[in-house]
Tab-separated table of C-alpha atoms in Angstrom:
chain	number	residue	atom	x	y	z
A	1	UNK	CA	102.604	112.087	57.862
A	2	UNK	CA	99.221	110.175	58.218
A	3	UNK	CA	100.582	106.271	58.064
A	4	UNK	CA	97.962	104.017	56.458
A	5	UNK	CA	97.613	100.470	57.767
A	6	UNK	CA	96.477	99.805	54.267
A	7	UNK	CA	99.822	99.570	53.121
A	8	UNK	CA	100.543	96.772	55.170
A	9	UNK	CA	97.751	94.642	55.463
A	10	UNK	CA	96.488	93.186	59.182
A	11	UNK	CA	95.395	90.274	60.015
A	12	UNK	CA	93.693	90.375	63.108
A	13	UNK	CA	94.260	87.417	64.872
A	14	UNK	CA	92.489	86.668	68.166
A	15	UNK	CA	94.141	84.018	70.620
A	16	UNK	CA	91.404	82.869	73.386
A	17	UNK	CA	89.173	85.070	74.988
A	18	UNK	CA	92.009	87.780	75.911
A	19	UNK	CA	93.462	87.631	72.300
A	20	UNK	CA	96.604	89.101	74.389
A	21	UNK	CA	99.064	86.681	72.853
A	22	UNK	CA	101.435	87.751	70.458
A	23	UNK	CA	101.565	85.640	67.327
A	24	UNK	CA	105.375	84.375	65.849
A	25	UNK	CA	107.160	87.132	63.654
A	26	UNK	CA	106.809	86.116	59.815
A	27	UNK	CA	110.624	85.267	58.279
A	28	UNK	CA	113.248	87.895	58.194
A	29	UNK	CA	113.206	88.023	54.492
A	30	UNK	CA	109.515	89.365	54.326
A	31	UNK	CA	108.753	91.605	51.909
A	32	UNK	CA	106.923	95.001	52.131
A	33	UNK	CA	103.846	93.332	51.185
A	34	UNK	CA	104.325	90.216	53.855
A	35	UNK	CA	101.476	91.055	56.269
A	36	UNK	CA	102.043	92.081	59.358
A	37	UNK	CA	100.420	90.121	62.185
A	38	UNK	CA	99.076	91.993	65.335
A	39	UNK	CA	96.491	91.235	67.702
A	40	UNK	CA	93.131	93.019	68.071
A	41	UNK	CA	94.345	95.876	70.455
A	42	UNK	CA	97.354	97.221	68.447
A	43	UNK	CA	94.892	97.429	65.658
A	44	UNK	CA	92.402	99.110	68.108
A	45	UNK	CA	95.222	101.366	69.205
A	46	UNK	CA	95.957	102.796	65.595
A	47	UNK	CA	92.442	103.295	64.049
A	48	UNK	CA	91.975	105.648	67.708
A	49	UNK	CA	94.618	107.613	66.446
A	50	UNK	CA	93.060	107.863	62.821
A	51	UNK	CA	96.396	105.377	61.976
A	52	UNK	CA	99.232	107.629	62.697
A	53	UNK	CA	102.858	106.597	63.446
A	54	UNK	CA	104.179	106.405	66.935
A	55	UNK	CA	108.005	105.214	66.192
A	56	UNK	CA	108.638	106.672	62.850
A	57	UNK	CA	108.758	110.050	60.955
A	58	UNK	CA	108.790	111.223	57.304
A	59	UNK	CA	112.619	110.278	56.721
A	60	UNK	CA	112.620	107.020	58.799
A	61	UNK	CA	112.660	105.453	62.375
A	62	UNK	CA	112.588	108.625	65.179
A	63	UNK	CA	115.930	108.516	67.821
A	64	UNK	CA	113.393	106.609	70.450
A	65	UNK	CA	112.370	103.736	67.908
A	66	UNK	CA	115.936	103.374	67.799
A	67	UNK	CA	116.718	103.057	71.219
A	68	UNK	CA	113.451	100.251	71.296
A	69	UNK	CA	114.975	98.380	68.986
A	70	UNK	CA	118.657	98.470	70.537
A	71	UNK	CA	116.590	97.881	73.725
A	72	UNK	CA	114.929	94.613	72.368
A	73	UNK	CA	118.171	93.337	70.641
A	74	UNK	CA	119.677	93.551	73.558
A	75	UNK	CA	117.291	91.485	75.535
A	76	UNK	CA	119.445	88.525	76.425
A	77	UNK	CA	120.914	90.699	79.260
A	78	UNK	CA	117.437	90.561	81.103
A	79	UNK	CA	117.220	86.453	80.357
A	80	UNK	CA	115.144	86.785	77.724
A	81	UNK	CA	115.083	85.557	73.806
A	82	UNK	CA	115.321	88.681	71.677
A	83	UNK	CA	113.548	86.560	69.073
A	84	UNK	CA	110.226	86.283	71.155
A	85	UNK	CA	110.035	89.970	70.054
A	86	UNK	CA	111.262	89.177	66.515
A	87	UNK	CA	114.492	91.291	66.799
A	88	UNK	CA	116.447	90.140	63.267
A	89	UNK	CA	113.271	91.125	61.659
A	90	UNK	CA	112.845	94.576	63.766
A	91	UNK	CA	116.328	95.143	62.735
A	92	UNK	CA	115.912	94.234	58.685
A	93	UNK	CA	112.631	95.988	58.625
A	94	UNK	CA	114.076	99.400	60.226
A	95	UNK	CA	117.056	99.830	57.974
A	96	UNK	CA	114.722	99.162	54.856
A	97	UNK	CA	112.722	101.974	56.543
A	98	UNK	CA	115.494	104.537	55.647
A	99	UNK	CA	114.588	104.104	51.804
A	100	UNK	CA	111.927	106.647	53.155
A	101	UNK	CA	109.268	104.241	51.361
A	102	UNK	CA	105.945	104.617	52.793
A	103	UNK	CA	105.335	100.869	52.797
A	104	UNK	CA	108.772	99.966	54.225
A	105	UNK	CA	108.168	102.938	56.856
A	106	UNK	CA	104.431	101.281	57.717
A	107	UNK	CA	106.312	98.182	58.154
A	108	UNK	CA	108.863	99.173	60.756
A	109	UNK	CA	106.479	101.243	62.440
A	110	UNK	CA	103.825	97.940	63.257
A	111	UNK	CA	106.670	95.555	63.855
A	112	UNK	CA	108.356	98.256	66.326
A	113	UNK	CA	104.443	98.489	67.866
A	114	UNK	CA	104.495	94.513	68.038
A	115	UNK	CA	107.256	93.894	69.999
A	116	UNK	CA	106.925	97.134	72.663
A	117	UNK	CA	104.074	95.604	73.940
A	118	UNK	CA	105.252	91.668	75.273
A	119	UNK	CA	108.859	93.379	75.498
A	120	UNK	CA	107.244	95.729	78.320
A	121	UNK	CA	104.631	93.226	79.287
A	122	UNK	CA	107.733	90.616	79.977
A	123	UNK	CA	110.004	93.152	82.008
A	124	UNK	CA	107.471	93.752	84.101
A	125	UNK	CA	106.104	90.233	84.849
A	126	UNK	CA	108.306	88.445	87.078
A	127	UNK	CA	108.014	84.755	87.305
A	128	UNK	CA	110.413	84.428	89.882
A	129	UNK	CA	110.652	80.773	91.133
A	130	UNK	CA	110.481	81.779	94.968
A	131	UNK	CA	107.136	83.064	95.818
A	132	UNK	CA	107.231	86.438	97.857
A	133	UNK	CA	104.612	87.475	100.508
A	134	UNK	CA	103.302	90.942	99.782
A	135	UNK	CA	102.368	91.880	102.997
A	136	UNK	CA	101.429	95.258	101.486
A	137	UNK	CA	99.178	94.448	97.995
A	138	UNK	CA	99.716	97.951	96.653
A	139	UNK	CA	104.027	97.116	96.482
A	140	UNK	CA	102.999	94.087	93.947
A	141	UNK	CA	104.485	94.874	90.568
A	142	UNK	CA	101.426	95.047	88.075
A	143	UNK	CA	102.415	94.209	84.199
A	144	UNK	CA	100.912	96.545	81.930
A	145	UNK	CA	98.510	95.772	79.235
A	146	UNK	CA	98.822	96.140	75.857
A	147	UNK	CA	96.091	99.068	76.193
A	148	UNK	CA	97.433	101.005	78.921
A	149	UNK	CA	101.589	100.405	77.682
A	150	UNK	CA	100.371	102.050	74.150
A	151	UNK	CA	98.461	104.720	75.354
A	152	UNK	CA	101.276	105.987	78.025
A	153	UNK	CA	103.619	105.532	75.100
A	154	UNK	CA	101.238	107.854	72.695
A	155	UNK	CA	100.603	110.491	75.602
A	156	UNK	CA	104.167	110.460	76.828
A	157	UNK	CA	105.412	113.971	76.829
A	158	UNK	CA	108.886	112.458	75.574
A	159	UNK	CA	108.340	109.150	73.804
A	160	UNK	CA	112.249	108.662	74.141
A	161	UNK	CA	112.260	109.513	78.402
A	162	UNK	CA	109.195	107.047	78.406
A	163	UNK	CA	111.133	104.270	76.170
A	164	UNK	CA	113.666	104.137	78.959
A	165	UNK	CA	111.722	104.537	82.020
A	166	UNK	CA	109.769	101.311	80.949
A	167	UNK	CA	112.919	99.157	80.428
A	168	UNK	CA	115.183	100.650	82.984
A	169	UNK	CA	114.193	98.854	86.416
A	170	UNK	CA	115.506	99.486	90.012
A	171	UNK	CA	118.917	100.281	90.113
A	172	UNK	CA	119.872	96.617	91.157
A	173	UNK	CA	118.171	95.125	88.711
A	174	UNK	CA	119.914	97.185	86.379
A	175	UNK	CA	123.458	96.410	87.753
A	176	UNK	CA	122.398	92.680	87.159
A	177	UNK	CA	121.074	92.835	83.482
A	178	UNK	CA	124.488	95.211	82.301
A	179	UNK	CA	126.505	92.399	84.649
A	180	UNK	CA	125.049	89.576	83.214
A	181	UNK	CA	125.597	91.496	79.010
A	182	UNK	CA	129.260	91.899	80.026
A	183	UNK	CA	129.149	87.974	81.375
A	184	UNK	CA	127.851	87.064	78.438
A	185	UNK	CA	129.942	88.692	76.310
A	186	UNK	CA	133.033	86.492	78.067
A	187	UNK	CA	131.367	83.550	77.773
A	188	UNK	CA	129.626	83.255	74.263
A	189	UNK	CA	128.318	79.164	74.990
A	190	UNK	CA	127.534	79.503	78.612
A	191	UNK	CA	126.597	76.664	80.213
A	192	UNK	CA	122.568	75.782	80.478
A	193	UNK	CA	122.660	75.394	84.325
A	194	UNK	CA	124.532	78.610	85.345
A	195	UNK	CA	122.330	80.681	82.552
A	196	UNK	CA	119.322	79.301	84.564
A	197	UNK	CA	120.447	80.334	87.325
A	198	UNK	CA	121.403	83.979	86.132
A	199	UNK	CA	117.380	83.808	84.522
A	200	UNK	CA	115.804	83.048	87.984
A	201	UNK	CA	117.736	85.407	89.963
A	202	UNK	CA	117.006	88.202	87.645
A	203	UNK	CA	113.667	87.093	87.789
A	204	UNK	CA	113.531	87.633	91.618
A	205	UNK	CA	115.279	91.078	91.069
A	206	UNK	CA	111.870	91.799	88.717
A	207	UNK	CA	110.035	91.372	91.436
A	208	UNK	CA	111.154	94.645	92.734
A	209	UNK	CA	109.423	97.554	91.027
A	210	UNK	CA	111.195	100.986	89.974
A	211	UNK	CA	110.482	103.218	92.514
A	212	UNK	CA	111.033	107.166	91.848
A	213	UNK	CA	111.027	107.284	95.864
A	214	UNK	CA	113.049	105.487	98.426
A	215	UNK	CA	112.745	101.524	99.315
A	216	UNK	CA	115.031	99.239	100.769
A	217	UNK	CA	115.968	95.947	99.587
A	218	UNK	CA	117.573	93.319	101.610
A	219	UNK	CA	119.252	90.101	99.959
A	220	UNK	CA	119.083	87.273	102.553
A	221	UNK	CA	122.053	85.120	100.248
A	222	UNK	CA	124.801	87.915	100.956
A	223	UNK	CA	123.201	89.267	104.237
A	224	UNK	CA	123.043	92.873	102.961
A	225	UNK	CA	120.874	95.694	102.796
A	226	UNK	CA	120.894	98.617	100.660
A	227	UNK	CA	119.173	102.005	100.615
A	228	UNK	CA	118.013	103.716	97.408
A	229	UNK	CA	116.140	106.761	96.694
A	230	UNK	CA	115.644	107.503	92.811
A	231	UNK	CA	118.738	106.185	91.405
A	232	UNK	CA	120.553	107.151	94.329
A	233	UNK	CA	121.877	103.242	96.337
A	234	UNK	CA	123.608	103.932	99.579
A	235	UNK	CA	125.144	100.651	100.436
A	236	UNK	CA	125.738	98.046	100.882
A	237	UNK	CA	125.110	97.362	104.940
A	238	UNK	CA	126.074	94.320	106.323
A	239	UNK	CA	122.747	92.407	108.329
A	240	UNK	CA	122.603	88.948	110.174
A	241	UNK	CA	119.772	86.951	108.794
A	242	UNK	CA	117.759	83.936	109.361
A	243	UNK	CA	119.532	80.628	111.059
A	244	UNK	CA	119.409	77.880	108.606
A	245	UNK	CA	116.322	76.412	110.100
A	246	UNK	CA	114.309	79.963	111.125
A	247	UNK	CA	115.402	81.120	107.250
A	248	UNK	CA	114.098	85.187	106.907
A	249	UNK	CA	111.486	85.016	104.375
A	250	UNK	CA	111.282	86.896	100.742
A	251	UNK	CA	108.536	89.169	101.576
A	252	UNK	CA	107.411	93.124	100.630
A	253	UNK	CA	105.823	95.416	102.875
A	254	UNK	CA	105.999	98.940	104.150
A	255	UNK	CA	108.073	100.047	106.914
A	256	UNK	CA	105.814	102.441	108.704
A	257	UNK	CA	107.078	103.205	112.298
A	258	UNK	CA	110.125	102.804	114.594
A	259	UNK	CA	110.269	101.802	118.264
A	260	UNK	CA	112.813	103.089	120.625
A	261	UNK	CA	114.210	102.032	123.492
A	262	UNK	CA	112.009	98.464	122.366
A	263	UNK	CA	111.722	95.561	124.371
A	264	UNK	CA	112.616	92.080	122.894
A	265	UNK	CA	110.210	89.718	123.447
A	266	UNK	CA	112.015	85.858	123.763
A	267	UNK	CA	110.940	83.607	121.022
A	268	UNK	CA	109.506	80.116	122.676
A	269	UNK	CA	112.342	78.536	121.729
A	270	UNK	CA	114.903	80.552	123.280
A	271	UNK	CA	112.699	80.642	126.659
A	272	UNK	CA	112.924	77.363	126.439
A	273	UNK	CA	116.582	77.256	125.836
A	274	UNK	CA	116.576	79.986	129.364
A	275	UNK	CA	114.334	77.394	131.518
A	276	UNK	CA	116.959	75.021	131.209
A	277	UNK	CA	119.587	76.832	132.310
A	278	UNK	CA	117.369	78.102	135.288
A	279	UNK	CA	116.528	74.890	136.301
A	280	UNK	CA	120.558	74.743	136.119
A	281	UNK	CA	122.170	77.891	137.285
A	282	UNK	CA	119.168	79.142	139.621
A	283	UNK	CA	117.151	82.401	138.046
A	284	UNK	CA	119.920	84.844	138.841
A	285	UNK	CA	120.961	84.595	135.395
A	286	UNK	CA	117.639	86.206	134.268
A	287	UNK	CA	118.424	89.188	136.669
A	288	UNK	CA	121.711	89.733	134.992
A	289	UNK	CA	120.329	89.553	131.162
A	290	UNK	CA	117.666	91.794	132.204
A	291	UNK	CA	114.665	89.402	131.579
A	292	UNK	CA	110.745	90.229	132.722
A	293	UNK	CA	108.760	87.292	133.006
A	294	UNK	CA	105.160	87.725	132.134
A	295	UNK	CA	101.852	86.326	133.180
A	296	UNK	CA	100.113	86.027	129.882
A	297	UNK	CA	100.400	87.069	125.629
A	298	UNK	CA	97.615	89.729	126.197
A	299	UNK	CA	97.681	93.178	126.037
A	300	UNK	CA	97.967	94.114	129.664
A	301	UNK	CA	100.169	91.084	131.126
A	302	UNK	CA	101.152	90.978	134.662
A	303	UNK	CA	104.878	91.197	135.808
A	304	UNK	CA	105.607	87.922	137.849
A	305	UNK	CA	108.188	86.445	139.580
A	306	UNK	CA	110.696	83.111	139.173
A	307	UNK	CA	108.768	81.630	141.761
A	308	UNK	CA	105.573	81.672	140.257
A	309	UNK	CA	106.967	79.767	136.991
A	310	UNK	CA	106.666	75.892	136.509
A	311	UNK	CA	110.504	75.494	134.969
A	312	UNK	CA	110.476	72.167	134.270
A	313	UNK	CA	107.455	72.322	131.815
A	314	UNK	CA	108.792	75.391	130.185
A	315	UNK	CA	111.742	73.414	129.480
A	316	UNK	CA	110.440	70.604	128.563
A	317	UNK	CA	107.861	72.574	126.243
A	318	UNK	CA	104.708	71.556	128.056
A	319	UNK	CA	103.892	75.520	128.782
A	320	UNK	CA	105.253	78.611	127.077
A	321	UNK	CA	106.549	81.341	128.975
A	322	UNK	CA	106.116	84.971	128.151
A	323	UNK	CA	109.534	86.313	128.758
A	324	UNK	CA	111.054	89.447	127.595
A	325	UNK	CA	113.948	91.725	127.964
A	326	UNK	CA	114.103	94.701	129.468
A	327	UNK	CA	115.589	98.190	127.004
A	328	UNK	CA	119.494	98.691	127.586
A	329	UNK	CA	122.773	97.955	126.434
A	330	UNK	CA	122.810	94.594	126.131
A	331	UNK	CA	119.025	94.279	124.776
A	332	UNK	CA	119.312	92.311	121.641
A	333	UNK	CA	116.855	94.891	119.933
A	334	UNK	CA	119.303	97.414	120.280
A	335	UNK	CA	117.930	100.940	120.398
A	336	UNK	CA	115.364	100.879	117.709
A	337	UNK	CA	113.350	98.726	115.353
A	338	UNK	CA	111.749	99.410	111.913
A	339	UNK	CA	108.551	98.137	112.435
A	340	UNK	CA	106.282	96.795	109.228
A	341	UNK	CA	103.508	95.073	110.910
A	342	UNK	CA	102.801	91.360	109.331
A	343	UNK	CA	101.862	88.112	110.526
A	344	UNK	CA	105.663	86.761	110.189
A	345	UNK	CA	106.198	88.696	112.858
A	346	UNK	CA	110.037	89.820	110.713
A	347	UNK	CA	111.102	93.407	111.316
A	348	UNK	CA	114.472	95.561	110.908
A	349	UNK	CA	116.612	96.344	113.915
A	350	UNK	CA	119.265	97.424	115.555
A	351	UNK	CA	122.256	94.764	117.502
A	352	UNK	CA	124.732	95.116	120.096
A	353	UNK	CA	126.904	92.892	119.358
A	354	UNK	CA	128.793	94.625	116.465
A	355	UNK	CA	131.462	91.733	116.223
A	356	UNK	CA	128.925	89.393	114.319
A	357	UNK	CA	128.704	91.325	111.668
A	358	UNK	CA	132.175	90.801	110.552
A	359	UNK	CA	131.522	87.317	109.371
A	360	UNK	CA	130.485	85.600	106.901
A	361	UNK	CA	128.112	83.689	107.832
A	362	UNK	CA	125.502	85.483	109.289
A	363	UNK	CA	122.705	82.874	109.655
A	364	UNK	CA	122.304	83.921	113.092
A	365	UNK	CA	119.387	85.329	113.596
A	366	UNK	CA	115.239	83.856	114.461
A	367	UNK	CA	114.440	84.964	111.194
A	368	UNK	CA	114.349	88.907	111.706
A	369	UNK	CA	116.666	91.101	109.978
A	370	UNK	CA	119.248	92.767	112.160
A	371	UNK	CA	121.028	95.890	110.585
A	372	UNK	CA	125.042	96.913	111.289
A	373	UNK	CA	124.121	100.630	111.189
A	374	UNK	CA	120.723	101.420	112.629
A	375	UNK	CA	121.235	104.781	112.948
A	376	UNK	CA	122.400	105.294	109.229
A	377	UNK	CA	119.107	103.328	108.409
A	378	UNK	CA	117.236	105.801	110.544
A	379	UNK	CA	118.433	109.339	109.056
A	380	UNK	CA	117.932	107.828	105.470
A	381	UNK	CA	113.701	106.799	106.088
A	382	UNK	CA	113.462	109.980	108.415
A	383	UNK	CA	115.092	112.307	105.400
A	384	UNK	CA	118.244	113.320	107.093
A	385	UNK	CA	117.572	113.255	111.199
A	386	UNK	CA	117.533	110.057	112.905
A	387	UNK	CA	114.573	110.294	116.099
A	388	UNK	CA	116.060	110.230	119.445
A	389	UNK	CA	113.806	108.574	122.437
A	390	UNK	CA	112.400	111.261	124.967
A	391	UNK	CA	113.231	110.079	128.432
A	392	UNK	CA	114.230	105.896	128.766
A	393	UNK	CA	110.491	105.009	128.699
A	394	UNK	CA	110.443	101.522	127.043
A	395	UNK	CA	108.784	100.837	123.604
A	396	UNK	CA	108.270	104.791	122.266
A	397	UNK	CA	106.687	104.842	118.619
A	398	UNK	CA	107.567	107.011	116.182
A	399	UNK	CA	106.302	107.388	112.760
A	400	UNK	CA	108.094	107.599	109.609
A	401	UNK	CA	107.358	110.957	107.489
A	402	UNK	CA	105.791	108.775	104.964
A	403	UNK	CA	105.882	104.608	104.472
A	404	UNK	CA	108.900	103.463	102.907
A	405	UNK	CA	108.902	99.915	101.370
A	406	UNK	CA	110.733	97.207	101.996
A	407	UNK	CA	111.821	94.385	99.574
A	408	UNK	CA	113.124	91.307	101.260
A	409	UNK	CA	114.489	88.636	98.176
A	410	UNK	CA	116.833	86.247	97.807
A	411	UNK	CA	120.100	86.406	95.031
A	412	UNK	CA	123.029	84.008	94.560
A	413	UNK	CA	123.702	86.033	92.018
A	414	UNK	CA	125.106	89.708	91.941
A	415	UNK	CA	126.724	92.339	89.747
A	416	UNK	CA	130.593	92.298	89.670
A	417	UNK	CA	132.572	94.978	88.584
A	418	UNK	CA	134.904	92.594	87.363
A	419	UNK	CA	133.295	89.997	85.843
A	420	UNK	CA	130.283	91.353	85.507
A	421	UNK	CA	128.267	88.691	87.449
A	422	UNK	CA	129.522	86.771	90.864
A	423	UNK	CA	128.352	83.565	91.879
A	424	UNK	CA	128.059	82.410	95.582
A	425	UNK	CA	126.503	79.118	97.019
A	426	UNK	CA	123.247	79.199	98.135
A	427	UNK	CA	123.433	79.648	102.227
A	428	UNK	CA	120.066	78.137	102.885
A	429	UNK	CA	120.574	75.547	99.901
A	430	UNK	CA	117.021	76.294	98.178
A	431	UNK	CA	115.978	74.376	94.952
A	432	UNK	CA	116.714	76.315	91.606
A	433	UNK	CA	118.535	79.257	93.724
């Protein structure tokens, strides 16, 4: 069936420069002959294809304009106003479309066309309220434009598989927005401060692209990590996060390498914290911890002794110290860490002191994110076999079989299989989390 825009007349309107904005539905009790109101590019999009339908067929709407429009009524459960897209009309306009009237039929078919584009364009736009550092540019989600959403839609080899691949996001995402449909079902007039909240979490949850590979994301709030390949989650893993004042920041990047047997090199602060209780308890307590003191922050530093070290101005902050400890049991890097090198200077790895982990506050950390299970971790980004360190040489690099990203965020607000959504206080008490 060759579907002729005539029947429905378009008025082309342009908004700015981009003429990207969609213009308000008309009324719900639009007739037939109502026009139809599309920007420049949906027009574009159907004389390329000499006018012919995407969403409907001789008889009616196809199965996958079906699920669209289910998709878009449905919208609420991602925080968003079904409306935007014009859903009571979408809805009117598709069961007139089973008269099998060509007009009614040309109707359904722009309207359908209309809202896939800002409905796609919306999911895929996060606006989350706390900005996250994309240490890796290429991990950025990238909203599609109307162009390139309707011609993957028109060369998709299963317009139906396509419909849901562009409105099903990661798998947590997705446990959110059926969560927060089943929340909203039990509470019909929720109140505007706790919806808010539910919008801007899922917005931060948006900020995490579908992946058909394997990423890790790590929510900071509950201090927990969880592993996901496809639509496969393993999880979750307890990790200790940020202190209150060194809070782990929302960031994306790719983990590329691991380091065994690593050293841990002493934040200034915590040397600080050690000259102290040199100046205190003598430097025997370095001995016993395992510590290196070092000459310098360059590449080839010199080993040096207590002696050499002016205590008192470490202590007191008038010189930094180089100070790190030595690989071992009771290194605080544990056996390995999941290096993705940024500025931040925040990495993945391994702990000792398995007891922390139980509770439930863990704001313990300098800002790095320290994982119950580093071994687990390992055998899921090395495919199955965890690397073991050859010999006890310190700081042994080992690459990973291919970058796997990393997606550090921020949610006081997570699926329940209860009641649908839980709520928790924010730990680090950050505005409009």
């Amino acid at each position: 069936m060759t579907l002729r825009l005539l029947l429905v007349p378009i008025v082309l309107a342009l908004f700015g420069c981009g003429g990207s904005e969609t213009p308000a539905p008309p009324p719900v009790a639009a007739s037939a002959s109502t026009p139809v109101v599309v920007p420049p590019e949906i027009a574009a999009f159907y004389r390329s294809r000499a006018n012919r339908p995407l969403w409907m067929g001789r008889q009616g709407a196809k199965p996958e304009a079906k699920a669209l429009a289910a998709a878009i009524e449905g919208a609420a459960a991602h925080g968003l106003d079904p409306q935007r897209y014009g859903a009571s009309e979408l809805k009117a306009a598709l069961a007139a479309a089973e008269s099998g009237e060509a007009s009614q039929r040309a109707r359904a078919e722009l309207l359908l066309t209309r809202a896939f584009v800002p409905f796609a364009r919306d999911l895929h736009t996060p606006r989350a309220s706390e900005a996250i550092t994309y240490i890796d540019e290429g991990l950025k989600t990238v909203p599609p434009t109307a162009e390139a959403s309707l011609d993957q839609a028109a060369k998709a080899p299963d317009l139906a598989a396509h419909v849901r691949s562009v409105t099903t996001l990661n798998p947590l995402y997705a446990s959110m927005s059926r969560g927060h449909a089943r929340w909203l079902a039990a509470n019909p007039r929720p109140d505007p401060a706790r919806e808010a909240l539910i919008r801007a979490n899922l917005e931060k949850a948006r900020a995490i692209p579908a992946h058909a590979g394997r990423y890790v994301i790590v929510d900071t709030a509950s201090a927990r990590l969880w592993m996901i390949d496809g639509r496969k989650v393993e999880g979750p893993m307890r990790v200790i996060v940020g202190k209150p004042n060194m809070r782990t920041p929302a960031m994306a990047a790719l983990i590329r390498y691991v380091v065994l047997n690593p050293y841990w090199n002493v934040p200034p602060d915590l040397a600080r914290e050690r000259a102290r209780r040199v100046l205190k308890q003598g430097p025997g307590l370095l001995k016993g911890e395992g510590m290196e003191l070092l000459s310098d922050w360059g590449d080839r530093p010199r080993v040096i002794s207590a002696s050499q070290v002016n205590w008192a101005a470490v202590a007191s902050g008038r010189t930094t110290l180089r100070m790190r400890q030595r690989p071992g049991g009771n290194n605080v890097m544990g056996a390995m860490k999941f290096m993705f090198p940024n500025a931040l200077g925040i990495y993945l790895h391994d702990f000792p002191e398995k007891s922390l982990f139980a509770r439930e506050d863990r704001r313990l950390s300098s800002g790095c994110v320290r994982v119950e299970d580093a071994q687990r971790l390992a055998r899921f980004l090395f495919r199955g076999s965890a690397p073991k360190p050859s010999g006890s040489a310190p700081e042994q690099l080992v690459d990973l079989p291919e970058p796997v990203p990393v997606y550090i965020t921020h949610l006081t607000v997570l699926p329940d299989p209860k009641a649908g959504l839980s709520f928790r206080a924010d730990p680090y008490a950050r505005k409009g989390a």
